[in-house]
Amino acid sequence: MLKEEILKPISRREHCHHQVFRVERKQKSRISSLISHLKQFRNSISKQRD
């Protein structure tokens, strides 16, 4: 009984942390894709200038 009481909040906190981590990873991937799009865009612009 006592063991369960101690373990429950820990597991809940771990779960929250896991969710936050997943969201952060999603945002990072979105940002990186945005950056790559920007680079391609700049490349195309510089090619048009030539």
Short mmCIF file of N, CA and C in Angstrom, two decimals:
data_model
loop_
_atom_site.label_atom_id
_atom_site.label_comp_id
_atom_site.label_asym_id
_atom_site.label_seq_id
_atom_site.Cartn_x
_atom_site.Cartn_y
_atom_site.Cartn_z
N MET A 1 0.84 -1.21 0.00
CA MET A 1 0.00 0.00 0.00
C MET A 1 0.88 1.26 0.00
N LEU A 2 1.79 1.33 0.94
CA LEU A 2 2.64 2.50 1.03
C LEU A 2 3.49 2.65 -0.23
N LYS A 3 3.99 1.53 -0.69
CA LYS A 3 4.83 1.56 -1.90
C LYS A 3 4.03 2.15 -3.07
N GLU A 4 2.83 1.72 -3.22
CA GLU A 4 2.00 2.22 -4.33
C GLU A 4 1.78 3.73 -4.20
N GLU A 5 1.54 4.17 -2.98
CA GLU A 5 1.31 5.60 -2.75
C GLU A 5 2.53 6.42 -3.15
N ILE A 6 3.70 5.85 -2.92
CA ILE A 6 4.94 6.56 -3.26
C ILE A 6 5.16 6.53 -4.78
N LEU A 7 4.86 5.41 -5.38
CA LEU A 7 5.15 5.24 -6.81
C LEU A 7 4.17 5.98 -7.71
N LYS A 8 2.95 6.10 -7.27
CA LYS A 8 1.93 6.73 -8.13
C LYS A 8 2.31 8.14 -8.60
N PRO A 9 2.58 9.08 -7.69
CA PRO A 9 2.91 10.44 -8.15
C PRO A 9 4.16 10.48 -9.03
N ILE A 10 5.10 9.63 -8.73
CA ILE A 10 6.33 9.59 -9.54
C ILE A 10 5.98 9.21 -10.98
N SER A 11 5.20 8.17 -11.14
CA SER A 11 4.85 7.73 -12.49
C SER A 11 4.04 8.81 -13.21
N ARG A 12 3.17 9.47 -12.47
CA ARG A 12 2.36 10.53 -13.09
C ARG A 12 3.28 11.66 -13.57
N ARG A 13 4.23 12.03 -12.74
CA ARG A 13 5.15 13.09 -13.12
C ARG A 13 5.98 12.68 -14.33
N GLU A 14 6.42 11.45 -14.33
CA GLU A 14 7.19 10.94 -15.47
C GLU A 14 6.36 11.03 -16.75
N HIS A 15 5.09 10.70 -16.62
CA HIS A 15 4.21 10.73 -17.78
C HIS A 15 4.10 12.16 -18.31
N CYS A 16 3.92 13.12 -17.42
CA CYS A 16 3.83 14.53 -17.82
C CYS A 16 5.12 14.94 -18.52
N HIS A 17 6.22 14.56 -17.93
CA HIS A 17 7.52 14.91 -18.51
C HIS A 17 7.64 14.32 -19.91
N HIS A 18 7.18 13.10 -20.05
CA HIS A 18 7.26 12.42 -21.35
C HIS A 18 6.44 13.19 -22.39
N GLN A 19 5.25 13.60 -22.00
CA GLN A 19 4.40 14.35 -22.94
C GLN A 19 5.07 15.66 -23.35
N VAL A 20 5.62 16.36 -22.39
CA VAL A 20 6.30 17.62 -22.69
C VAL A 20 7.45 17.37 -23.64
N PHE A 21 8.18 16.31 -23.38
CA PHE A 21 9.33 15.98 -24.23
C PHE A 21 8.87 15.73 -25.66
N ARG A 22 7.77 14.99 -25.81
CA ARG A 22 7.27 14.70 -27.16
C ARG A 22 6.89 15.99 -27.87
N VAL A 23 6.23 16.88 -27.17
CA VAL A 23 5.81 18.16 -27.77
C VAL A 23 7.04 18.95 -28.20
N GLU A 24 8.06 18.99 -27.33
CA GLU A 24 9.28 19.73 -27.67
C GLU A 24 9.92 19.16 -28.92
N ARG A 25 9.93 17.83 -29.02
CA ARG A 25 10.54 17.21 -30.19
C ARG A 25 9.76 17.58 -31.45
N LYS A 26 8.45 17.61 -31.33
CA LYS A 26 7.62 17.99 -32.48
C LYS A 26 7.97 19.41 -32.93
N GLN A 27 8.04 20.33 -31.97
CA GLN A 27 8.34 21.72 -32.31
C GLN A 27 9.72 21.83 -32.94
N LYS A 28 10.68 21.09 -32.41
CA LYS A 28 12.04 21.15 -32.96
C LYS A 28 12.04 20.68 -34.40
N SER A 29 11.33 19.61 -34.68
CA SER A 29 11.30 19.10 -36.05
C SER A 29 10.61 20.11 -36.97
N ARG A 30 9.57 20.75 -36.45
CA ARG A 30 8.86 21.75 -37.25
C ARG A 30 9.80 22.92 -37.55
N ILE A 31 10.54 23.35 -36.54
CA ILE A 31 11.47 24.47 -36.72
C ILE A 31 12.55 24.11 -37.73
N SER A 32 13.08 22.91 -37.61
CA SER A 32 14.15 22.50 -38.53
C SER A 32 13.62 22.43 -39.97
N SER A 33 12.39 21.96 -40.13
CA SER A 33 11.82 21.91 -41.48
C SER A 33 11.61 23.34 -42.01
N LEU A 34 11.19 24.23 -41.13
CA LEU A 34 11.03 25.64 -41.53
C LEU A 34 12.36 26.21 -42.00
N ILE A 35 13.40 25.92 -41.25
CA ILE A 35 14.74 26.43 -41.59
C ILE A 35 15.18 25.89 -42.94
N SER A 36 14.95 24.62 -43.17
CA SER A 36 15.35 24.03 -44.45
C SER A 36 14.56 24.68 -45.60
N HIS A 37 13.28 24.95 -45.36
CA HIS A 37 12.48 25.63 -46.39
C HIS A 37 13.05 27.02 -46.68
N LEU A 38 13.43 27.71 -45.62
CA LEU A 38 14.01 29.04 -45.78
C LEU A 38 15.28 28.98 -46.61
N LYS A 39 16.12 28.01 -46.32
CA LYS A 39 17.38 27.87 -47.06
C LYS A 39 17.09 27.62 -48.54
N GLN A 40 16.15 26.75 -48.82
CA GLN A 40 15.80 26.47 -50.21
C GLN A 40 15.29 27.74 -50.89
N PHE A 41 14.46 28.48 -50.18
CA PHE A 41 13.90 29.71 -50.71
C PHE A 41 15.01 30.70 -51.06
N ARG A 42 15.95 30.89 -50.14
CA ARG A 42 17.06 31.80 -50.39
C ARG A 42 17.91 31.32 -51.56
N ASN A 43 18.11 30.03 -51.64
CA ASN A 43 18.88 29.49 -52.76
C ASN A 43 18.20 29.79 -54.09
N SER A 44 16.90 29.59 -54.13
CA SER A 44 16.17 29.85 -55.38
C SER A 44 16.25 31.33 -55.74
N ILE A 45 16.16 32.20 -54.76
CA ILE A 45 16.24 33.65 -55.02
C ILE A 45 17.62 34.00 -55.58
N SER A 46 18.65 33.49 -54.97
CA SER A 46 20.01 33.80 -55.44
C SER A 46 20.23 33.24 -56.85
N LYS A 47 19.61 32.13 -57.15
CA LYS A 47 19.74 31.56 -58.50
C LYS A 47 19.03 32.46 -59.52
N GLN A 48 17.90 33.01 -59.14
CA GLN A 48 17.17 33.89 -60.05
C GLN A 48 17.97 35.15 -60.35
N ARG A 49 18.71 35.64 -59.38
CA ARG A 49 19.50 36.86 -59.57
C ARG A 49 20.58 36.66 -60.62
N ASP A 50 21.15 35.47 -60.67
CA ASP A 50 22.28 35.22 -61.58
C ASP A 50 21.93 35.25 -63.05
#
